[in-house]
Coordinates of C-alpha atoms and ligand atoms in Angstrom, one line a residue:
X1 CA -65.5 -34.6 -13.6
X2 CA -65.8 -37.3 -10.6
X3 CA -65.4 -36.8 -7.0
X4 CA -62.4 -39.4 -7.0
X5 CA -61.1 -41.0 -4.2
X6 CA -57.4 -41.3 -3.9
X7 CA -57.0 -45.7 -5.1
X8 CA -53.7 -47.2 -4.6
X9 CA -52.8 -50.1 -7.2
X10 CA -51.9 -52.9 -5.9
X11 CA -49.9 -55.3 -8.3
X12 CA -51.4 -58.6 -9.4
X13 CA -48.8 -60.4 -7.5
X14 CA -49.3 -59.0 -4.0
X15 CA -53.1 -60.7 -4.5
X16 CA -51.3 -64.1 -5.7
X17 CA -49.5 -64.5 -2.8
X18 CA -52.5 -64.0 -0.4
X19 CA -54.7 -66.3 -2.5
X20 CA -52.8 -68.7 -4.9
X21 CA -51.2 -68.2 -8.4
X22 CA -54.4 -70.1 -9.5
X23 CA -56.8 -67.2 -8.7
X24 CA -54.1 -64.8 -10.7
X25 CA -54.2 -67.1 -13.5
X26 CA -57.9 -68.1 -13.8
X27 CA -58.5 -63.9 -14.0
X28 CA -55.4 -63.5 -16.8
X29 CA -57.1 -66.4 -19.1
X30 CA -60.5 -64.7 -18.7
X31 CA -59.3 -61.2 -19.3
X32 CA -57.3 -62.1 -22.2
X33 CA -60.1 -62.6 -25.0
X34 CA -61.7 -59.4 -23.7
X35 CA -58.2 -57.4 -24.0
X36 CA -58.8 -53.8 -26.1
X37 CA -62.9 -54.0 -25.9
X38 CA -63.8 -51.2 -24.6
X39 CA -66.0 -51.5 -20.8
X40 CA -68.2 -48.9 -19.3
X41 CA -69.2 -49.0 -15.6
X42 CA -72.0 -46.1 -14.5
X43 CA -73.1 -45.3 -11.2
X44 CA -74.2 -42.3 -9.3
X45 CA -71.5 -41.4 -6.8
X46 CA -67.5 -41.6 -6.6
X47 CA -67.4 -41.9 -3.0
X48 CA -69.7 -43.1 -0.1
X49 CA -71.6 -46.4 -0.1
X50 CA -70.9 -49.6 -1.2
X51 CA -71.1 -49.2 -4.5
X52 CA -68.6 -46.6 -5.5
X53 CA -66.1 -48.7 -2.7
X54 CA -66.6 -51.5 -5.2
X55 CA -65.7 -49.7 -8.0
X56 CA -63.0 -47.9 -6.6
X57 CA -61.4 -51.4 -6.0
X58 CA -62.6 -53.4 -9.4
X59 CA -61.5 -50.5 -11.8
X60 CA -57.6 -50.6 -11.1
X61 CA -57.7 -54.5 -10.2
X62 CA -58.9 -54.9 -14.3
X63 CA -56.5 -52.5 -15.6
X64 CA -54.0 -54.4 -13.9
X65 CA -55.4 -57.4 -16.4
X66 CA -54.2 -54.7 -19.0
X67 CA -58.5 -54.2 -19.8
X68 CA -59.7 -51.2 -21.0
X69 CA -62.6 -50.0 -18.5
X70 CA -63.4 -47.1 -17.7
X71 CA -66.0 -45.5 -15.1
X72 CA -68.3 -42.6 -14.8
X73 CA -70.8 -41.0 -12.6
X74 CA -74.1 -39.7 -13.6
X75 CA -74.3 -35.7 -12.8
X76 CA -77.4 -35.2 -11.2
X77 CA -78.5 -31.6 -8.8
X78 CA -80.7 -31.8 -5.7
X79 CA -83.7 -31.8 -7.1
X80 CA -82.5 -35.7 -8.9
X81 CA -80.8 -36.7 -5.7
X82 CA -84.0 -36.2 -3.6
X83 CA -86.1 -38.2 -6.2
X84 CA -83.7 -40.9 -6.6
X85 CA -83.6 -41.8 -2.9
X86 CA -87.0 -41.7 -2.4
X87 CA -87.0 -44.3 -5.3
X88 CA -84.3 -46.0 -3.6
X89 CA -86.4 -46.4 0.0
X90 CA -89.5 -47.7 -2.0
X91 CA -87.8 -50.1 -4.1
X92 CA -86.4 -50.8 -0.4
X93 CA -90.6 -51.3 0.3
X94 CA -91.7 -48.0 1.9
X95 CA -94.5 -46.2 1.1
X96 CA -94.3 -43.9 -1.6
X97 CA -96.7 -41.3 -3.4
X98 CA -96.2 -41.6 -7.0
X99 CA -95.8 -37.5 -8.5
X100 CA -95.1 -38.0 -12.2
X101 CA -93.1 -34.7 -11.6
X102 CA -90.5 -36.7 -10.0
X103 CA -90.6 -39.8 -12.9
X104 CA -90.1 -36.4 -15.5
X105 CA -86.9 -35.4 -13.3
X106 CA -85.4 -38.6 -13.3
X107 CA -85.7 -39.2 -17.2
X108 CA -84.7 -35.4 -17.8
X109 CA -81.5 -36.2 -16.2
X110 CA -80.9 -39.7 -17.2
X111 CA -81.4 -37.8 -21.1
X112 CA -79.3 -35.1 -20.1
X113 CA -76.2 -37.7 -19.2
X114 CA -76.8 -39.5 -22.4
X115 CA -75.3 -36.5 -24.2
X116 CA -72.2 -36.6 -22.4
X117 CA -71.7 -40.6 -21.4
X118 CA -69.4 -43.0 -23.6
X119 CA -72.3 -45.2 -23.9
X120 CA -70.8 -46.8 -27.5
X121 CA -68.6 -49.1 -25.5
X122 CA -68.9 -52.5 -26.3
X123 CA -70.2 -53.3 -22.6
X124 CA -71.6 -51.1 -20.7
X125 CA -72.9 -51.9 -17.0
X126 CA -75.1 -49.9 -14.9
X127 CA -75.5 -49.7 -11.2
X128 CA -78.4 -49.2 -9.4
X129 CA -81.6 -47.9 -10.6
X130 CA -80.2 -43.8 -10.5
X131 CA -78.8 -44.3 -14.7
X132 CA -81.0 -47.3 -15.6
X133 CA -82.8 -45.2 -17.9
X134 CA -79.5 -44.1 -19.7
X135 CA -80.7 -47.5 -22.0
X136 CA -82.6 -45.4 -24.4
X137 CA -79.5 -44.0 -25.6
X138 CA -78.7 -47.9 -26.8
X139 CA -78.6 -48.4 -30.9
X140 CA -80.8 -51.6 -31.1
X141 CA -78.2 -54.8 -31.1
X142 CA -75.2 -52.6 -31.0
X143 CA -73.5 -53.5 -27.5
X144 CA -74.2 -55.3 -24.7
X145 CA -75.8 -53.7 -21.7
X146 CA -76.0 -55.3 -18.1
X147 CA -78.1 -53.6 -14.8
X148 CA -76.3 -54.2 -11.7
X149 CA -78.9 -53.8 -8.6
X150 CA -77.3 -53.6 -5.4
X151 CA -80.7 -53.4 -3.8
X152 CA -82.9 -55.4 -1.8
X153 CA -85.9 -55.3 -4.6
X154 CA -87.8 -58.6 -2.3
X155 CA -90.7 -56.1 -1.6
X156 CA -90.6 -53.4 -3.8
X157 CA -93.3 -50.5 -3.6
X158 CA -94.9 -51.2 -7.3
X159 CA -95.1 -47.4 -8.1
X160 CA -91.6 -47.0 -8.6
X161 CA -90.8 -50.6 -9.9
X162 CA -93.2 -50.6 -12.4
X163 CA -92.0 -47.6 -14.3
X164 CA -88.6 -48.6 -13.6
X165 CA -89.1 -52.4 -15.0
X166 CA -89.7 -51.0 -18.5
X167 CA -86.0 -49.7 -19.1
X168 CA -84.8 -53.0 -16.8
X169 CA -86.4 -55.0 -19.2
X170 CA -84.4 -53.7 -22.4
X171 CA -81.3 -54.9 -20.7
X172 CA -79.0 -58.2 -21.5
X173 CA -79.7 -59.4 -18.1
X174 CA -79.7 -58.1 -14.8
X175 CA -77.2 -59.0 -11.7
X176 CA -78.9 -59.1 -7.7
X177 CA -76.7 -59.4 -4.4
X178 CA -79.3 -62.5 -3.4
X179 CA -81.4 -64.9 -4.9
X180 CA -84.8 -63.3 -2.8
X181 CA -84.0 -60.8 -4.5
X182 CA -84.7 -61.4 -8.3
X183 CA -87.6 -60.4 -9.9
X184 CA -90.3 -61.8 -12.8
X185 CA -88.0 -60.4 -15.2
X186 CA -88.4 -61.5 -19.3
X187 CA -84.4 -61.2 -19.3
X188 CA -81.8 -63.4 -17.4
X189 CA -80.8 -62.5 -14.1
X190 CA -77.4 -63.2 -12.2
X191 CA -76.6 -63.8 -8.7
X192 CA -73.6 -61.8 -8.5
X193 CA -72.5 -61.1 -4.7
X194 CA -70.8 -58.1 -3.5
X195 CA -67.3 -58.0 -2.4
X196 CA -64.2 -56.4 -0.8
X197 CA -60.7 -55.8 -1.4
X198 CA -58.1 -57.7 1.3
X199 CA -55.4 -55.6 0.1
X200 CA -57.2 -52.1 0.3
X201 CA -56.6 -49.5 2.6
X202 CA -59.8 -50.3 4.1
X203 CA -58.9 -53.4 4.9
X204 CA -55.2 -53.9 4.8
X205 CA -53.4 -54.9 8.1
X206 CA -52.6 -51.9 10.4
X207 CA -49.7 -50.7 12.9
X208 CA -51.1 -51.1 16.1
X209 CA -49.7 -47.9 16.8
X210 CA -51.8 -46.4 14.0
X211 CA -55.0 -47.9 15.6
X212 CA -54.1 -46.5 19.0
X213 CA -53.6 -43.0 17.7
X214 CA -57.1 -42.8 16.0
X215 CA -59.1 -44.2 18.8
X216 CA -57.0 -41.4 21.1
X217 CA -57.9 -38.9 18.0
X218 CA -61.5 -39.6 18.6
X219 CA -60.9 -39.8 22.3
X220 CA -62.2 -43.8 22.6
X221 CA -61.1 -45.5 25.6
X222 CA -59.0 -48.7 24.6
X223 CA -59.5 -50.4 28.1
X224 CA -63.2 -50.9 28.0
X225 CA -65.3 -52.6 25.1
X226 CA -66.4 -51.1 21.9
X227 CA -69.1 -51.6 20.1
X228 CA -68.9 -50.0 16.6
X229 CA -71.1 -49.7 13.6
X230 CA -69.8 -47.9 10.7
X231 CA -72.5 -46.3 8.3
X232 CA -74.1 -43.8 5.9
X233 CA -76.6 -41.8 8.7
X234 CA -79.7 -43.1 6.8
X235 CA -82.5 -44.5 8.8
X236 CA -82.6 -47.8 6.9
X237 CA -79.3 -48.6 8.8
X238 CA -81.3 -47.7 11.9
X239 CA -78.6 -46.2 13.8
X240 CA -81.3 -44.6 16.5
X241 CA -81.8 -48.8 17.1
X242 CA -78.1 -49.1 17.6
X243 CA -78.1 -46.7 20.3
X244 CA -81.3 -48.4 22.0
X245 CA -79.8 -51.4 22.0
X246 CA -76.5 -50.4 23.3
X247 CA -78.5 -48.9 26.3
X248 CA -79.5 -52.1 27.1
X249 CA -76.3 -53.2 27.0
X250 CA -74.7 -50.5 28.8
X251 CA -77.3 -51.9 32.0
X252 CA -74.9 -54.6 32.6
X253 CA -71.6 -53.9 30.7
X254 CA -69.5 -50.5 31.0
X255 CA -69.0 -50.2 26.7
X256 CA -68.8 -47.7 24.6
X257 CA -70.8 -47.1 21.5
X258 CA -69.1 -45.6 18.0
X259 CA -71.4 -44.6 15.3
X260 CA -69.3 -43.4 12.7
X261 CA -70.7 -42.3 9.2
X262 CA -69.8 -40.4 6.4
X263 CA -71.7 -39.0 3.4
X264 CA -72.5 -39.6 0.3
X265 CA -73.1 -37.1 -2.8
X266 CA -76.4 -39.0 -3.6
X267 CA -77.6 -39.2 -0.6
X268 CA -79.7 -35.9 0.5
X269 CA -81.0 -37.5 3.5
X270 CA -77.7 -37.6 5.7
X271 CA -78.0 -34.3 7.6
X272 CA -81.4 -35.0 9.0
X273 CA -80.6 -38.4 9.7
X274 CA -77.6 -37.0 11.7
X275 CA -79.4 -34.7 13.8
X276 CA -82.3 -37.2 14.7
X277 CA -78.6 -39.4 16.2
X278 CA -77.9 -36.8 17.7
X279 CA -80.8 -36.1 19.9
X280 CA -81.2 -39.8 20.6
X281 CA -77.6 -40.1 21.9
X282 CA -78.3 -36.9 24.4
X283 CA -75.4 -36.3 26.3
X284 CA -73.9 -39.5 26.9
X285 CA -70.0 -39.0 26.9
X286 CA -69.5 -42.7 25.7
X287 CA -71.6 -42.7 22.5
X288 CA -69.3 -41.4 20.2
X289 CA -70.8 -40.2 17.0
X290 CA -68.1 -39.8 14.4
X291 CA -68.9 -37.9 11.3
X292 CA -66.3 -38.6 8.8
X293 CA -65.4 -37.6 5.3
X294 CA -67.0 -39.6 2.6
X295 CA -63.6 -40.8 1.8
X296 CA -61.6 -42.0 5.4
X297 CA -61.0 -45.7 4.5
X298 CA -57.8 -45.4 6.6
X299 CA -59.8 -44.8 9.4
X300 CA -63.0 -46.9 9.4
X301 CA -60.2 -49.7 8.9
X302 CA -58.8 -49.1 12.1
X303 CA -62.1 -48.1 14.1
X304 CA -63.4 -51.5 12.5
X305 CA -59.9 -53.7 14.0
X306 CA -60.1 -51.4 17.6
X307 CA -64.0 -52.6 17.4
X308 CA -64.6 -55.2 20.9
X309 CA -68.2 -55.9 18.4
X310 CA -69.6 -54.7 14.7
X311 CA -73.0 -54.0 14.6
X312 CA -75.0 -54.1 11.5
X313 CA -78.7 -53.5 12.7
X314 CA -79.9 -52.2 9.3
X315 CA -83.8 -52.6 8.8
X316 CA -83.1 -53.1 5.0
X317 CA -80.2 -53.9 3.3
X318 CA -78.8 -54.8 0.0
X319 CA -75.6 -56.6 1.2
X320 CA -74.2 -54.8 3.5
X321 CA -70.2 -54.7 3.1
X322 CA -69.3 -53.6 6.2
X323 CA -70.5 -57.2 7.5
X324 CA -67.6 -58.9 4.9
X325 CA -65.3 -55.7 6.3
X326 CA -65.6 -56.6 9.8
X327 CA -65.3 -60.3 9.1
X328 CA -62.6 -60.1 7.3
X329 CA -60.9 -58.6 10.2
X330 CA -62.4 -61.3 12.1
X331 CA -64.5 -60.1 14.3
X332 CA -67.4 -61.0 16.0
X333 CA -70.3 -59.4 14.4
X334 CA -73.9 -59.0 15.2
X335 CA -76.2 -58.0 12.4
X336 CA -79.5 -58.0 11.4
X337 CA -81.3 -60.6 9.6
X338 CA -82.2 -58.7 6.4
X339 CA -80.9 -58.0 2.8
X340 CA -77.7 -59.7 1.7
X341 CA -76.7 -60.0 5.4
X342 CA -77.2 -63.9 5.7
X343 CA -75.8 -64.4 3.2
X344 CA -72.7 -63.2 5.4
X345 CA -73.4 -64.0 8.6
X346 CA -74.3 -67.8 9.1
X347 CA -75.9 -67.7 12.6
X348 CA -73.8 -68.8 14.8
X349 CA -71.3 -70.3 13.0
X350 CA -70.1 -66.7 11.2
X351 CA -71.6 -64.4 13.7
X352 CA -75.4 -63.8 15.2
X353 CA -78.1 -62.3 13.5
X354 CA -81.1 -60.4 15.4
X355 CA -84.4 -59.1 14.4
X356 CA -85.0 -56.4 17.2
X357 CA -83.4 -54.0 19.4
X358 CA -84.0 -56.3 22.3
X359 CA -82.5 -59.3 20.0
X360 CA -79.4 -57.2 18.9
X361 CA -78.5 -56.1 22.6
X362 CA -78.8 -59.8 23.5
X363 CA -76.4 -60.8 21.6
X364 CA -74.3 -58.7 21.9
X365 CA -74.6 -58.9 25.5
X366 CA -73.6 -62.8 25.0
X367 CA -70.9 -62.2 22.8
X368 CA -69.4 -59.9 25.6
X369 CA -70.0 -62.8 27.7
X370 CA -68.3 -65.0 25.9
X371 CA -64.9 -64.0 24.6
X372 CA -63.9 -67.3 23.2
X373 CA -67.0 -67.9 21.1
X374 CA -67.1 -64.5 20.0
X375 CA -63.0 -65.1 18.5
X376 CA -64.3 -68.2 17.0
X377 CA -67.0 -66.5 15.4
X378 CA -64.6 -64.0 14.3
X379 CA -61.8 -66.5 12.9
X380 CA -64.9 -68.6 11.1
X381 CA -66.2 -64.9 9.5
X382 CA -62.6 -64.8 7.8
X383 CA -62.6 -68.1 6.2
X384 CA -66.4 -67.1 4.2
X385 CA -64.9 -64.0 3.0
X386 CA -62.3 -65.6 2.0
X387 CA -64.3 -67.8 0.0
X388 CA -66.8 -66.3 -1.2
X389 CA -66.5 -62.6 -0.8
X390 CA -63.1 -61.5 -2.3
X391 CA -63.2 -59.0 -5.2
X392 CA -61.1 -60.9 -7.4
X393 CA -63.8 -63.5 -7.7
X394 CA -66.4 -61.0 -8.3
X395 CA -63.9 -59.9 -11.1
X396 CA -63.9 -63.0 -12.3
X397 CA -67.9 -63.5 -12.3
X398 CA -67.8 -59.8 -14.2
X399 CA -65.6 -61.4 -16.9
X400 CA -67.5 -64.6 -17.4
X401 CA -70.7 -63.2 -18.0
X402 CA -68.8 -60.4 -20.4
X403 CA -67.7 -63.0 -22.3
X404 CA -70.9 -65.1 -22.3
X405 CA -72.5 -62.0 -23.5
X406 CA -70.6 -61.8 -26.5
X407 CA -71.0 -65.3 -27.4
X408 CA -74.4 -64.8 -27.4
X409 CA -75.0 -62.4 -30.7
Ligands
LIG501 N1 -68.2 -46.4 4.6 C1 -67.2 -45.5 4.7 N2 -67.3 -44.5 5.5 C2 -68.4 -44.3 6.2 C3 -69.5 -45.1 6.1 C4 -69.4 -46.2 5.2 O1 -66.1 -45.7 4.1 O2 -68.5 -43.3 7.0 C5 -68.1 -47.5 3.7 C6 -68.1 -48.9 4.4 O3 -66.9 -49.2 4.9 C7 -68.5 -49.8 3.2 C8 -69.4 -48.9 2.4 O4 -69.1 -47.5 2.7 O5 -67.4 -50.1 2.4 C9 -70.9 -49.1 2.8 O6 -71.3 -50.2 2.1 P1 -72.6 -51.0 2.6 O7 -72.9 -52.1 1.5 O8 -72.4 -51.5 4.0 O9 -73.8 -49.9 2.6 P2 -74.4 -48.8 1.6 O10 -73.8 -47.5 2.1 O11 -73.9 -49.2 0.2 O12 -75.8 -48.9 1.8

């Protein structure tokens, strides 16, 4: 059974009138051939992290196109779960010492699920590297099977690639967040872009009233700046940075700092990252570190409109969806210059990008500085989602290449 988060529909109509009958329409005439053929999406968590917020928000929007999709998680214990995200921060480039224990966990898992997975669907798509090897189960030339990487694979540590390439290989094609990121790969690969949903709790409009109530729930002061970053506690989002640079900002603005994170099932690494926060934020009644359930969309959404500044100061990144979030909402956001985030933030014309903690507090001190930029920045942010970012595109990219797929045999 999955971990599900509570997803409200959201009729097709509702999305037509914030973007256009066309959108509505272009997505009916693509879903219409595909109608009754059976899709299979596979990840490795329900809740936490970009990925399963994705899904949460693509599954209902395509059964609302009357297709019949259907998602799953891989079951894994610790033992997978630790192995996975060490896999997951070498693809991401960090040093990593190959035990072939941990490459017999993974398969032992991914051959476990294979018993239990509706893998006979006529597509099936897998996220992330965590099921990749769930393609042994495939009859040759039966169905059609995608791999969906969400992650930044520009530098990957060769170890792990390597023996992960051989099942990426046997796949139809393969889907990155940026073009740096595709690989020498003997099958095609897709740019496919991450995206959000306008009309999810995460992001719908709020009551101000609603807004004022959690920042007094978390007891943030409205009157004075705040600068917010909203993440898993994992060190590649660096939030020990965020608090450096905030200190610098702190020297010549009175702000306040919100950290807030929640976990995620396959993501071991959380509590430790936590505590290190923790001891880094000492006693300092205006860093507020927020731990929050996996599943509080409610919540970020507000912390992210009450924000003064988003921070994204991640040291690796796939895409990074709280950028589109926080843009979306238009605001001013300062974010590092890595993954996916570029793609996003268009320096200075979407938001600033930085490279350091001394870069990140800079800019943010200028954006404090400078109101009016900063609510251009912001009102510019809103337009790129719009266009580029916006899950009913991404649905639409899904269905083409579905139904270029099946053209192809
Ligand atoms: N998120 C959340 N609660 C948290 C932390 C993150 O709901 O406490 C959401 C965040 O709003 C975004 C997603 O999780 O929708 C994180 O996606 P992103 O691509 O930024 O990072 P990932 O966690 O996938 O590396």
């Amino acid at each position: 059974m999955k971990e599900t988060a509570a997803v409200s529909r959201v009729p097709l109509e509702n999305y037509a009138e914030l973007l256009g009958a066309g959108e509505i329409e272009e997505l009916r005439a693509l879903a219409k051939p595909l109608r009754g053929r059976r899709i299979e999406m596979i990840n490795s968590t329900a809740v936490g992290g970009g990925v399963a917020e994705i899904l949460n928000r693509l599954i209902p929007l395509a059964e609302e196109l009357d297709l019949s999709i259907q998602w799953d998680v891989l079951r894994g214990a610790e033992d997978f779960f630790d192995v996975t995200k060490a896999f997951h921060n070498a693809l991401h480039g960090e040093a990593y010492h190959a035990n072939p224990k941990n490459f017999e966990i993974f398969l032992a898992y991914n051959e476990q699920n294979r018993a239990t997975l509706p893998l006979d669907a006529e597509f099936v798509v897998i996220h992330d590297p965590q099921p990749a090897a769930l393609i042994d189960a495939r009859p040759a030339g039966s169905n059609h099977w995608v791999w969906r990487c969400h992650i930044d694979l520009s530098h990957p540590n060769l170890a792990v690639w390597d023996f992960l390439e051989k099942f990426v290989s046997r796949y139809d094609g393969a889907m990155f967040s940026s073009p740096q990121f595709a690989r020498q790969l003997s099958i095609p690969q897709y740019l496919f872009y991450p995206a959000i949903d306008p009309l999810s709790e995460k992001n719908i409009q709020l009551d101000s009233d609603f807004i004022d109530e959690t920042l007094r729930r978390y007891q943030i002061d409205v009157a004075r700046p705040i600068l917010t970053q909203i993440s898993r506690f994992d060190r590649l989002k660096d939030p020990v940075g965020v608090i450096r640079a905030y200190r610098i900002v702190k020297r010549y603005f009175d702000c306040q700092l919100v950290l807030a994170g929640g976990g995620a099932p396959d993501d071991p690494e959380g509590a430790l990252v936590l505590k290190e926060v923790l001891r880094e934020a000492g006693h300092d009644p205006d860093i507020k570190i927020l731990e929050l359930p996996a599943w509080a969309p409610l919540e970020v959404n507000a912390l992210q409109r009450a924000s003064t500044i988003v921070v994204q100061k991640s040291l690796r990144e796939g895409f990074g969806l709280t950028v589109s979030e926080a843009l979306w909402k238009k605001k001013p956001v300062v974010a590092s210059a890595v993954g996916g985030i570029p793609s996003q933030i268009i320096h200075k014309h979407t938001g600033l990008l930085a490279h350091s903690v001394e870069g990140t507090a800079y800019q943010i001190r200028f954006l404090l500085s400078h109101p009016e930029i900063a609510a251009k920045l912001g009102e510019n942010g809103h337009q790129h989602v719009k266009e580029n970012f916006l899950i009913t595109q991404k649905l639409k990219r899904y269905l083409s290449l579905l139904l270029m797929l099946d053209r192809r045999i």
